CSV table of C-alpha atoms and ligand atoms in Angstrom, one decimal:
chain,number,residue,atom,x,y,z
A,1,UNK,CA,-19.6,-10.6,-20.7
A,2,UNK,CA,-17.9,-11.1,-17.4
A,3,UNK,CA,-15.0,-13.5,-17.5
A,4,UNK,CA,-15.4,-16.9,-16.1
A,5,UNK,CA,-12.9,-16.1,-13.3
A,6,UNK,CA,-14.4,-12.7,-12.6
A,7,UNK,CA,-13.8,-11.9,-8.9
A,8,UNK,CA,-17.4,-11.3,-7.6
A,9,UNK,CA,-16.9,-10.0,-4.1
A,10,UNK,CA,-17.8,-7.8,-1.2
A,11,UNK,CA,-15.6,-5.4,0.8
A,12,UNK,CA,-15.3,-4.2,4.4
A,13,UNK,CA,-12.6,-2.6,6.5
A,14,UNK,CA,-11.2,-3.4,9.9
A,15,UNK,CA,-12.2,-0.3,11.9
A,16,UNK,CA,-15.6,-0.2,10.4
A,17,UNK,CA,-16.6,-3.8,11.5
A,18,UNK,CA,-14.2,-5.4,13.9
A,19,UNK,CA,-14.8,-3.7,17.3
A,20,UNK,CA,-12.7,-5.1,20.1
A,21,UNK,CA,-10.8,-1.8,19.9
A,22,UNK,CA,-8.6,-2.5,23.0
A,23,UNK,CA,-8.8,-6.3,23.2
A,24,UNK,CA,-6.0,-8.8,23.1
A,25,UNK,CA,-3.1,-6.3,23.1
A,26,UNK,CA,-4.3,-4.1,20.2
A,27,UNK,CA,-2.9,-0.6,20.2
A,28,UNK,CA,-4.9,2.5,19.6
A,29,UNK,CA,-5.5,3.9,16.1
A,30,UNK,CA,-6.2,7.5,15.2
A,31,UNK,CA,-9.9,6.6,14.7
A,32,UNK,CA,-10.1,5.2,18.3
A,33,UNK,CA,-8.9,8.5,19.6
A,34,UNK,CA,-10.9,10.7,17.2
A,35,UNK,CA,-14.2,8.9,18.0
A,36,UNK,CA,-13.6,8.9,21.7
A,37,UNK,CA,-13.4,12.7,21.4
A,38,UNK,CA,-16.9,12.7,20.0
A,39,UNK,CA,-16.0,13.9,16.5
A,40,UNK,CA,-18.4,11.6,14.6
A,41,UNK,CA,-22.2,11.7,14.2
A,42,UNK,CA,-24.0,11.0,17.5
A,43,UNK,CA,-20.6,10.5,19.2
A,44,UNK,CA,-20.6,7.0,17.6
A,45,UNK,CA,-17.4,5.0,17.9
A,46,UNK,CA,-16.0,1.8,16.4
A,47,UNK,CA,-15.4,0.3,19.9
A,48,UNK,CA,-17.8,-2.5,19.2
A,49,UNK,CA,-18.8,-1.8,15.6
A,50,UNK,CA,-20.3,-5.0,14.1
A,51,UNK,CA,-18.4,-7.1,16.7
A,52,UNK,CA,-16.9,-9.0,13.8
A,53,UNK,CA,-13.8,-9.8,15.9
A,54,UNK,CA,-16.0,-12.2,17.8
A,55,UNK,CA,-18.5,-13.1,15.1
A,56,UNK,CA,-16.4,-13.5,12.0
A,57,UNK,CA,-17.3,-17.2,11.7
A,58,UNK,CA,-21.0,-16.3,11.5
A,59,UNK,CA,-20.2,-13.6,9.0
A,60,UNK,CA,-18.1,-15.9,6.8
A,61,UNK,CA,-20.9,-18.4,6.8
A,62,UNK,CA,-23.2,-15.7,5.3
A,63,UNK,CA,-20.5,-14.8,2.8
A,64,UNK,CA,-20.4,-18.4,1.7
A,65,UNK,CA,-24.2,-18.4,1.4
A,66,UNK,CA,-23.9,-15.3,-0.7
A,67,UNK,CA,-21.6,-17.1,-3.0
A,68,UNK,CA,-18.9,-14.5,-3.3
A,69,UNK,CA,-15.6,-15.6,-4.8
A,70,UNK,CA,-13.6,-12.9,-3.1
A,71,UNK,CA,-13.6,-11.0,0.1
A,72,UNK,CA,-11.8,-7.7,0.4
A,73,UNK,CA,-11.0,-6.8,4.0
A,74,UNK,CA,-8.3,-4.8,5.8
A,75,UNK,CA,-6.0,-5.5,8.6
A,76,UNK,CA,-5.7,-3.2,11.6
A,77,UNK,CA,-2.1,-2.1,11.7
A,78,UNK,CA,-2.2,-1.4,15.5
A,79,UNK,CA,-3.8,-4.8,16.2
A,80,UNK,CA,-0.7,-6.4,14.6
A,81,UNK,CA,1.9,-3.8,15.8
A,82,UNK,CA,0.4,-1.9,18.8
A,83,UNK,CA,3.1,0.8,18.5
A,84,UNK,CA,3.1,0.8,14.8
A,85,UNK,CA,6.6,-0.6,14.7
A,86,UNK,CA,8.6,-3.0,16.9
A,87,UNK,CA,6.8,-5.5,19.0
A,88,UNK,CA,4.4,-7.8,17.1
A,89,UNK,CA,1.1,-8.7,18.9
A,90,UNK,CA,0.7,-12.4,18.5
A,91,UNK,CA,-3.0,-12.4,19.4
A,92,UNK,CA,-3.6,-10.0,16.5
A,93,UNK,CA,-1.8,-12.4,14.2
A,94,UNK,CA,-3.8,-15.3,15.6
A,95,UNK,CA,-7.1,-13.5,14.9
A,96,UNK,CA,-6.2,-12.8,11.2
A,97,UNK,CA,-4.9,-16.4,10.8
A,98,UNK,CA,-8.2,-17.8,12.0
A,99,UNK,CA,-10.1,-15.4,9.7
A,100,UNK,CA,-8.0,-16.3,6.7
A,101,UNK,CA,-8.2,-20.0,7.3
A,102,UNK,CA,-12.0,-19.8,7.7
A,103,UNK,CA,-12.3,-17.9,4.4
A,104,UNK,CA,-10.2,-20.5,2.6
A,105,UNK,CA,-12.2,-23.4,4.2
A,106,UNK,CA,-15.3,-21.8,2.7
A,107,UNK,CA,-13.8,-21.4,-0.7
A,108,UNK,CA,-13.5,-17.5,-0.5
A,109,UNK,CA,-10.4,-15.8,-1.9
A,110,UNK,CA,-9.0,-13.3,0.6
A,111,UNK,CA,-8.0,-9.9,-0.8
A,112,UNK,CA,-6.1,-8.1,2.0
A,113,UNK,CA,-6.0,-4.3,2.1
A,114,UNK,CA,-2.9,-3.4,4.2
A,115,UNK,CA,-4.2,0.0,5.2
A,116,UNK,CA,-7.7,1.2,5.3
A,117,UNK,CA,-7.2,4.2,7.6
A,118,UNK,CA,-6.8,2.9,11.2
A,119,UNK,CA,-3.3,4.5,11.5
A,120,UNK,CA,-1.4,3.6,14.8
A,121,UNK,CA,-1.8,6.5,17.3
A,122,UNK,CA,1.8,6.0,18.4
A,123,UNK,CA,3.0,6.9,14.9
A,124,UNK,CA,0.6,9.8,14.7
A,125,UNK,CA,2.3,11.2,17.7
A,126,UNK,CA,5.6,10.9,15.9
A,127,UNK,CA,4.5,13.0,13.0
A,128,UNK,CA,2.6,10.5,10.9
A,129,UNK,CA,3.3,10.7,7.1
A,130,UNK,CA,5.4,13.8,7.4
A,131,UNK,CA,8.1,11.9,9.3
A,132,UNK,CA,10.9,11.0,6.9
A,133,UNK,CA,10.8,7.5,8.4
A,134,UNK,CA,7.1,7.0,7.8
A,135,UNK,CA,7.6,5.0,4.5
A,136,UNK,CA,9.9,2.6,6.4
A,137,UNK,CA,7.4,2.2,9.3
A,138,UNK,CA,4.8,1.0,6.8
A,139,UNK,CA,7.3,-1.3,5.1
A,140,UNK,CA,8.1,-2.9,8.4
A,141,UNK,CA,4.3,-3.5,9.0
A,142,UNK,CA,3.8,-4.8,5.4
A,143,UNK,CA,6.7,-7.2,5.8
A,144,UNK,CA,5.2,-8.7,9.0
A,145,UNK,CA,2.0,-9.2,7.1
A,146,UNK,CA,3.6,-10.9,4.1
A,147,UNK,CA,5.6,-13.2,6.3
A,148,UNK,CA,2.7,-14.2,8.4
A,149,UNK,CA,-0.1,-14.5,5.8
A,150,UNK,CA,1.2,-14.6,2.3
A,151,UNK,CA,1.6,-18.4,2.4
A,152,UNK,CA,-2.2,-18.5,2.0
A,153,UNK,CA,-3.2,-15.0,0.8
A,154,UNK,CA,-2.2,-14.2,-2.8
A,155,UNK,CA,-4.0,-10.9,-3.3
A,156,UNK,CA,-2.9,-7.7,-1.6
A,157,UNK,CA,-3.8,-4.0,-1.9
A,158,UNK,CA,-1.4,-1.5,-0.3
A,159,UNK,CA,-3.6,1.6,0.3
A,160,UNK,CA,-7.3,2.3,0.3
A,161,UNK,CA,-8.3,5.8,-0.8
A,162,UNK,CA,-5.3,8.0,0.1
A,163,UNK,CA,-7.5,10.8,-1.0
A,164,UNK,CA,-9.5,10.3,2.2
A,165,UNK,CA,-6.9,9.3,4.7
A,166,UNK,CA,-4.7,12.3,3.7
A,167,UNK,CA,-7.3,14.6,2.2
A,168,UNK,CA,-10.2,14.3,4.5
A,169,UNK,CA,-7.9,13.7,7.5
A,170,UNK,CA,-5.2,16.3,7.2
A,171,UNK,CA,-6.6,18.8,4.6
A,172,UNK,CA,-10.3,19.1,5.3
A,173,UNK,CA,-10.2,18.0,9.0
A,174,UNK,CA,-13.3,15.8,8.7
A,175,UNK,CA,-11.6,12.4,9.4
A,176,UNK,CA,-9.2,11.3,12.0
A,177,UNK,CA,-7.0,12.9,13.2
A,178,UNK,CA,-9.0,16.0,12.0
A,179,UNK,CA,-6.3,18.4,11.0
A,180,UNK,CA,-6.0,21.1,8.4
A,181,UNK,CA,-2.4,21.2,7.3
A,182,UNK,CA,-0.5,23.5,5.0
A,183,UNK,CA,0.0,22.5,1.4
A,184,UNK,CA,3.7,22.1,1.8
A,185,UNK,CA,3.0,19.5,4.5
A,186,UNK,CA,0.3,17.7,2.4
A,187,UNK,CA,2.6,17.4,-0.6
A,188,UNK,CA,5.2,15.7,1.6
A,189,UNK,CA,2.7,13.3,3.2
A,190,UNK,CA,1.3,12.4,-0.2
A,191,UNK,CA,4.8,11.7,-1.4
A,192,UNK,CA,5.7,9.6,1.6
A,193,UNK,CA,2.5,7.5,1.2
A,194,UNK,CA,3.4,6.7,-2.4
A,195,UNK,CA,7.0,6.0,-1.4
A,196,UNK,CA,5.7,3.5,1.2
A,197,UNK,CA,3.6,1.9,-1.5
A,198,UNK,CA,6.6,1.5,-3.8
A,199,UNK,CA,8.9,0.1,-1.1
A,200,UNK,CA,6.1,-2.3,-0.2
A,201,UNK,CA,5.6,-3.5,-3.8
A,202,UNK,CA,9.4,-4.1,-4.1
A,203,UNK,CA,9.5,-6.1,-0.9
A,204,UNK,CA,6.4,-8.0,-2.0
A,205,UNK,CA,8.1,-9.2,-5.2
A,206,UNK,CA,10.9,-10.8,-3.2
A,207,UNK,CA,8.8,-12.2,-0.4
A,208,UNK,CA,5.7,-13.3,-2.4
A,209,UNK,CA,6.8,-14.1,-5.9
A,210,UNK,CA,3.5,-15.9,-6.7
A,211,UNK,CA,1.3,-13.2,-5.3
A,212,UNK,CA,-0.5,-10.2,-6.9
A,213,UNK,CA,-0.6,-6.7,-5.5
A,214,UNK,CA,-2.5,-3.5,-6.3
A,215,UNK,CA,-3.5,-0.1,-5.1
A,216,UNK,CA,-7.0,1.3,-4.4
A,217,UNK,CA,-7.5,5.0,-4.8
A,218,UNK,CA,-10.8,6.8,-5.6
A,219,UNK,CA,-12.2,9.9,-7.3
A,220,UNK,CA,-15.3,11.5,-8.6
A,221,UNK,CA,-15.7,10.2,-12.2
A,222,UNK,CA,-16.0,12.8,-15.0
A,223,UNK,CA,-18.7,11.7,-17.4
A,224,UNK,CA,-19.1,13.4,-20.8
A,225,UNK,CA,-22.4,15.2,-21.3
A,226,UNK,CA,-22.7,13.7,-24.8
A,227,UNK,CA,-20.8,11.1,-26.8
A,228,UNK,CA,-19.2,13.8,-29.0
A,229,UNK,CA,-15.4,13.5,-29.3
A,230,UNK,CA,-15.0,17.0,-27.8
A,231,UNK,CA,-17.1,16.1,-24.7
A,232,UNK,CA,-15.3,12.8,-24.2
A,233,UNK,CA,-11.9,14.5,-24.3
A,234,UNK,CA,-13.1,17.3,-22.0
A,235,UNK,CA,-14.3,14.6,-19.5
A,236,UNK,CA,-11.0,12.8,-19.7
A,237,UNK,CA,-9.1,16.1,-19.1
A,238,UNK,CA,-11.2,16.9,-16.1
A,239,UNK,CA,-10.8,13.4,-14.7
A,240,UNK,CA,-7.1,13.6,-14.6
A,241,UNK,CA,-6.7,17.3,-13.9
A,242,UNK,CA,-5.4,18.6,-10.6
A,243,UNK,CA,-6.6,22.0,-9.6
A,244,UNK,CA,-5.3,24.1,-6.7
A,245,UNK,CA,-8.5,23.2,-4.8
A,246,UNK,CA,-8.2,19.5,-5.4
A,247,UNK,CA,-4.7,18.7,-4.5
A,248,UNK,CA,-5.5,15.9,-2.1
A,249,UNK,CA,-8.8,14.6,-3.6
A,250,UNK,CA,-7.9,14.1,-7.2
A,251,UNK,CA,-7.0,11.0,-9.3
A,252,UNK,CA,-3.8,11.9,-11.2
A,253,UNK,CA,-1.5,13.1,-8.4
A,254,UNK,CA,-2.3,9.9,-6.5
A,255,UNK,CA,-1.9,7.6,-9.5
A,256,UNK,CA,0.4,9.0,-12.2
A,257,UNK,CA,3.5,8.6,-10.0
A,258,UNK,CA,2.6,5.0,-9.2
A,259,UNK,CA,1.3,4.0,-12.6
A,260,UNK,CA,3.4,6.2,-14.9
A,261,UNK,CA,6.4,7.2,-12.8
A,262,UNK,CA,5.7,10.9,-13.2
A,263,UNK,CA,3.8,13.6,-11.3
A,264,UNK,CA,1.1,15.3,-13.4
A,265,UNK,CA,3.4,18.3,-14.2
A,266,UNK,CA,1.0,20.0,-16.6
A,267,UNK,CA,-1.6,20.8,-13.9
A,268,UNK,CA,-2.3,23.9,-11.9
A,269,UNK,CA,-1.6,22.1,-8.7
A,270,UNK,CA,1.8,21.0,-9.8
A,271,UNK,CA,2.8,24.4,-10.9
A,272,UNK,CA,1.8,25.8,-7.5
A,273,UNK,CA,2.9,23.0,-5.2
A,274,UNK,CA,5.4,20.9,-7.0
A,275,UNK,CA,8.1,22.9,-5.3
A,276,UNK,CA,7.2,21.3,-2.0
A,277,UNK,CA,8.3,17.9,-3.2
A,278,UNK,CA,11.5,16.5,-1.6
A,279,UNK,CA,14.7,17.3,-3.6
A,280,UNK,CA,15.1,13.6,-4.3
A,281,UNK,CA,11.6,13.1,-5.7
A,282,UNK,CA,12.7,12.0,-9.2
A,283,UNK,CA,14.8,9.3,-7.6
A,284,UNK,CA,11.9,8.2,-5.4
A,285,UNK,CA,9.6,8.0,-8.4
A,286,UNK,CA,11.7,5.0,-9.6
A,287,UNK,CA,10.7,3.2,-6.4
A,288,UNK,CA,7.1,4.5,-6.4
A,289,UNK,CA,6.4,3.2,-9.9
A,290,UNK,CA,7.5,-0.3,-9.2
A,291,UNK,CA,4.9,-2.2,-11.4
A,292,UNK,CA,1.8,-3.5,-9.8
A,293,UNK,CA,-0.5,-6.3,-11.0
A,294,UNK,CA,-3.9,-4.7,-10.9
A,295,UNK,CA,-5.3,-1.2,-10.4
A,296,UNK,CA,-8.3,-0.9,-8.1
A,297,UNK,CA,-10.7,2.0,-8.0
A,298,UNK,CA,-13.5,2.7,-5.6
A,299,UNK,CA,-16.2,4.3,-7.6
A,300,UNK,CA,-19.5,5.7,-6.2
A,301,UNK,CA,-20.6,8.7,-8.2
A,302,UNK,CA,-19.8,11.0,-11.1
A,303,UNK,CA,-20.1,14.5,-12.5
A,304,UNK,CA,-21.1,15.7,-15.9
A,305,UNK,CA,-18.6,17.6,-18.0
A,306,UNK,CA,-18.6,19.2,-21.5
A,307,UNK,CA,-16.1,20.8,-23.7
A,308,UNK,CA,-15.6,24.6,-23.3
A,309,UNK,CA,-13.0,26.3,-25.4
A,310,UNK,CA,-9.9,24.0,-25.2
A,311,UNK,CA,-10.8,23.0,-21.7
A,312,UNK,CA,-13.9,21.7,-19.8
A,313,UNK,CA,-16.8,22.8,-17.7
A,314,UNK,CA,-19.1,21.1,-15.3
A,315,UNK,CA,-22.8,20.7,-16.1
A,316,UNK,CA,-25.0,20.5,-13.1
A,317,UNK,CA,-27.1,17.3,-12.6
A,318,UNK,CA,-30.7,17.7,-13.7
A,319,UNK,CA,-33.1,18.8,-11.0
A,320,UNK,CA,-34.6,15.3,-11.0
A,321,UNK,CA,-31.3,13.5,-10.2
A,322,UNK,CA,-31.9,10.9,-7.5
A,323,UNK,CA,-29.5,10.9,-4.6
A,324,UNK,CA,-28.5,8.1,-2.2
A,325,UNK,CA,-29.2,8.3,1.6
A,326,UNK,CA,-25.7,9.8,2.0
A,327,UNK,CA,-26.4,12.4,-0.7
A,328,UNK,CA,-24.4,11.1,-3.6
A,329,UNK,CA,-25.9,11.4,-7.1
A,330,UNK,CA,-26.8,8.0,-8.7
A,331,UNK,CA,-24.9,8.0,-12.0
A,332,UNK,CA,-24.5,4.4,-13.2
A,333,UNK,CA,-22.4,5.6,-16.2
A,334,UNK,CA,-19.5,6.2,-13.9
A,335,UNK,CA,-18.9,2.5,-14.1
A,336,UNK,CA,-18.5,2.8,-17.8
A,337,UNK,CA,-16.4,6.0,-18.1
A,338,UNK,CA,-14.3,5.5,-15.0
A,339,UNK,CA,-12.8,2.1,-15.9
A,340,UNK,CA,-12.5,3.2,-19.6
A,341,UNK,CA,-10.5,6.3,-18.8
A,342,UNK,CA,-8.4,4.6,-16.2
A,343,UNK,CA,-7.6,1.6,-18.4
A,344,UNK,CA,-6.7,3.8,-21.4
A,345,UNK,CA,-4.3,5.9,-19.2
A,346,UNK,CA,-2.8,3.2,-17.0
A,347,UNK,CA,-3.2,0.0,-19.0
A,348,UNK,CA,-3.6,-2.4,-16.1
A,349,UNK,CA,-6.4,-4.8,-15.3
A,350,UNK,CA,-9.0,-3.0,-13.2
A,351,UNK,CA,-10.8,-4.1,-10.1
A,352,UNK,CA,-13.8,-2.1,-8.9
A,353,UNK,CA,-12.7,-2.4,-5.3
A,354,UNK,CA,-15.8,-0.6,-4.0
A,355,UNK,CA,-19.2,0.5,-5.4
A,356,UNK,CA,-22.4,0.7,-3.4
A,357,UNK,CA,-25.3,2.6,-2.0
A,358,UNK,CA,-26.5,3.9,1.3
A,359,UNK,CA,-30.3,3.4,1.7
A,360,UNK,CA,-32.7,4.1,4.5
A,361,UNK,CA,-33.1,0.4,5.2
A,362,UNK,CA,-35.5,-0.8,7.9
A,363,UNK,CA,-37.0,-4.1,9.0
A,364,UNK,CA,-40.5,-4.6,7.6
A,365,UNK,CA,-43.5,-6.3,9.2
A,366,UNK,CA,-42.4,-9.6,7.8
A,367,UNK,CA,-39.0,-9.3,9.5
A,368,UNK,CA,-37.2,-8.7,6.2
A,369,UNK,CA,-35.4,-5.8,4.7
A,370,UNK,CA,-36.8,-4.9,1.2
A,371,UNK,CA,-34.1,-2.9,-0.4
A,372,UNK,CA,-35.1,-3.0,-4.0
A,373,UNK,CA,-33.2,0.2,-4.8
A,374,UNK,CA,-29.9,-1.4,-3.8
A,375,UNK,CA,-30.4,-4.3,-6.2
A,376,UNK,CA,-31.3,-1.8,-8.9
A,377,UNK,CA,-28.3,0.3,-8.1
A,378,UNK,CA,-25.9,-2.6,-8.4
A,379,UNK,CA,-27.6,-3.9,-11.6
A,380,UNK,CA,-27.6,-0.5,-13.3
A,381,UNK,CA,-23.9,-0.1,-12.5
A,382,UNK,CA,-22.9,-3.6,-13.5
A,383,UNK,CA,-24.7,-3.1,-16.8
A,384,UNK,CA,-22.5,-0.2,-17.6
A,385,UNK,CA,-19.4,-2.0,-16.4
A,386,UNK,CA,-20.3,-4.9,-18.7
A,387,UNK,CA,-20.5,-2.5,-21.6
A,388,UNK,CA,-17.0,-1.3,-20.9
A,389,UNK,CA,-15.8,-4.9,-20.6
A,390,UNK,CA,-17.5,-5.8,-24.0
A,391,UNK,CA,-15.5,-2.9,-25.5
A,392,UNK,CA,-12.2,-4.4,-24.4
A,393,UNK,CA,-11.6,-2.8,-21.0
A,394,UNK,CA,-9.9,-5.4,-18.8
A,395,UNK,CA,-11.9,-5.6,-15.6
A,396,UNK,CA,-11.0,-8.5,-13.2
A,397,UNK,CA,-13.5,-8.0,-10.4
A,398,UNK,CA,-16.2,-6.1,-8.6
A,399,UNK,CA,-16.5,-5.8,-4.8
A,400,UNK,CA,-19.7,-4.5,-3.5
A,401,UNK,CA,-19.4,-2.0,-0.6
A,402,UNK,CA,-20.3,-3.4,1.8
A,403,UNK,CA,-20.9,-6.9,2.9
A,404,UNK,CA,-22.8,-5.6,6.0
A,405,UNK,CA,-23.9,-2.3,7.5
A,406,UNK,CA,-21.1,-0.8,9.5
A,407,UNK,CA,-19.4,2.3,11.0
A,408,UNK,CA,-19.5,4.9,8.2
A,409,UNK,CA,-16.7,7.1,9.5
A,410,UNK,CA,-17.9,10.7,10.2
A,411,UNK,CA,-21.5,9.5,9.7
A,412,UNK,CA,-21.3,6.9,12.5
A,413,UNK,CA,-23.9,4.1,12.1
A,414,UNK,CA,-26.4,6.4,10.4
A,415,UNK,CA,-25.7,5.2,6.9
A,416,UNK,CA,-26.3,1.7,5.8
A,417,UNK,CA,-24.4,0.3,2.8
A,418,UNK,CA,-24.7,-3.4,3.5
A,419,UNK,CA,-26.2,-6.4,1.8
A,420,UNK,CA,-26.7,-7.6,5.3
A,421,UNK,CA,-28.6,-5.6,7.8
A,422,UNK,CA,-27.0,-5.3,11.3
A,423,UNK,CA,-29.0,-4.6,14.4
A,424,UNK,CA,-26.4,-2.8,16.5
A,425,UNK,CA,-28.1,-3.6,19.8
A,426,UNK,CA,-28.5,-7.3,19.4
A,427,UNK,CA,-25.8,-7.8,16.7
A,428,UNK,CA,-28.3,-9.8,14.7
A,429,UNK,CA,-27.6,-10.1,11.0
A,430,UNK,CA,-30.4,-10.1,8.5
A,431,UNK,CA,-29.6,-10.6,4.8
A,432,UNK,CA,-31.5,-7.9,2.9
A,433,UNK,CA,-33.4,-8.7,-0.4
A,434,UNK,CA,-30.3,-7.4,-2.3
A,435,UNK,CA,-28.3,-10.1,-0.7
A,436,UNK,CA,-30.4,-12.7,-2.5
A,437,UNK,CA,-30.4,-10.7,-5.7
A,438,UNK,CA,-26.6,-10.5,-5.8
A,439,UNK,CA,-26.4,-14.2,-4.8
A,440,UNK,CA,-28.4,-15.0,-7.9
A,441,UNK,CA,-26.3,-12.8,-10.1
A,442,UNK,CA,-23.1,-14.3,-8.9
A,443,UNK,CA,-24.5,-17.8,-9.4
A,444,UNK,CA,-25.1,-16.9,-13.1
A,445,UNK,CA,-21.7,-15.1,-13.4
A,446,UNK,CA,-23.7,-11.9,-14.3
A,447,UNK,CA,-25.2,-13.5,-17.4
A,448,UNK,CA,-28.7,-12.8,-16.2
A,449,UNK,CA,-28.1,-9.1,-15.6
A,450,UNK,CA,-30.7,-7.8,-18.0
A,451,UNK,CA,-33.3,-10.3,-16.9
A,452,UNK,CA,-32.6,-9.6,-13.3
A,453,UNK,CA,-34.3,-6.2,-13.7
A,454,UNK,CA,-37.6,-7.8,-14.4
B,501,GCO,C1,-14.2,4.6,1.5
B,501,GCO,C2,-14.2,3.6,2.2
B,501,GCO,C3,-15.3,2.9,2.8
B,501,GCO,C4,-16.6,3.7,3.0
B,501,GCO,C5,-17.4,3.7,1.7
B,501,GCO,C6,-18.7,4.4,1.7
B,501,GCO,O1,-13.3,3.9,1.0
B,501,GCO,O2,-14.6,5.7,1.7
B,501,GCO,O3,-13.3,2.7,1.6
B,501,GCO,O4,-14.7,2.8,4.0
B,501,GCO,O5,-17.3,3.2,4.0
B,501,GCO,O6,-16.6,4.2,0.6
B,501,GCO,O7,-18.4,5.8,2.0
């Protein structure tokens, strides 16, 4: 059963919805530059996105109608500090103040993600996360945020999916700024991101003693092929393993330092690349592991694993596996095994900070969007999550990704994840069928989950 105070929510991020990319003194982010260079599907950009910057009141009205208790959104660092550090842009602060006040007036708890990828371009030019000062730059930004907003906002998340803003951005070259760096550089960037996290949590404790703070990484969940002890242990091993090929995209390198105060030293990647860590890394780990209050995870899909010798091996999905419109396998059990493995290793309350599906949504003759498969996707996943909760896994919330259709990074606007359909020409918002399905579920605190399939 879901707890009475379960945080039923929806999530978005600044670059994906705000637009107003150069309005009111905002500085450029790496995504503004990357998209301007035509690097994303159809040369789409976030210049206007969902125009949320001008329409946030209308959007929050819909959120209230949806009945969510929590709204997870991110702040644009260069909207607040156009150069990344130094001068604060008061108009940026004003925008977020209005947004926060409007949420609170509507009884919605804000969950602020400090960083969801729109890195200040001015800092990119100074060497981004490889610069030894980069953790302090982030701390400066975070302190401005805490001072301006933490009188009203009590839930913060430092980083969203470092696997992507380092891995996809500086390792695979698919996300802004689109680079392919050497391993020695990647290890340093990863370390500096985690140091920035630790410094921020430390500052938060002083500045916001009554607040809660967490961290939101991601990762493909390893699901055991059978319920045998051997397969379960094989899946756990794979989930937290770090191979040479998965240095930037894995779970343990990005979470063990923060949650356990150690690097995953018994992995292939550490044996190969641990030597690139700064000499002071053990000292830094004391800061990096400053305790947090909740551990978030963005979970979308999973892989099947079985025992093989004293290790593990992948088992391909069956040929009839269904895939979402973005090509991800639909594997609801990831919301059982993911939280379970994570809770058993890290022992912190878990928030599913993202879970969702891209569908080929369109407006039907009756003017509505009939996305039955989205409701089913959510229901199937929540069913598994509830089983984990019933077995004692402490899960504090679930944030559907996303509240509305938006700019899906390298895919531009071609993938729709929203509960609310967005017509990008007129900016009209149309709640999809799943909006009303989720509304009903929240109203019943999830108690009608099994009935809701009927
Ligand atoms: C992600 C992001 C979102 C994506 C979503 C769907 O964290 O990758 O947090 O910005 O839009 O995950 O891909």
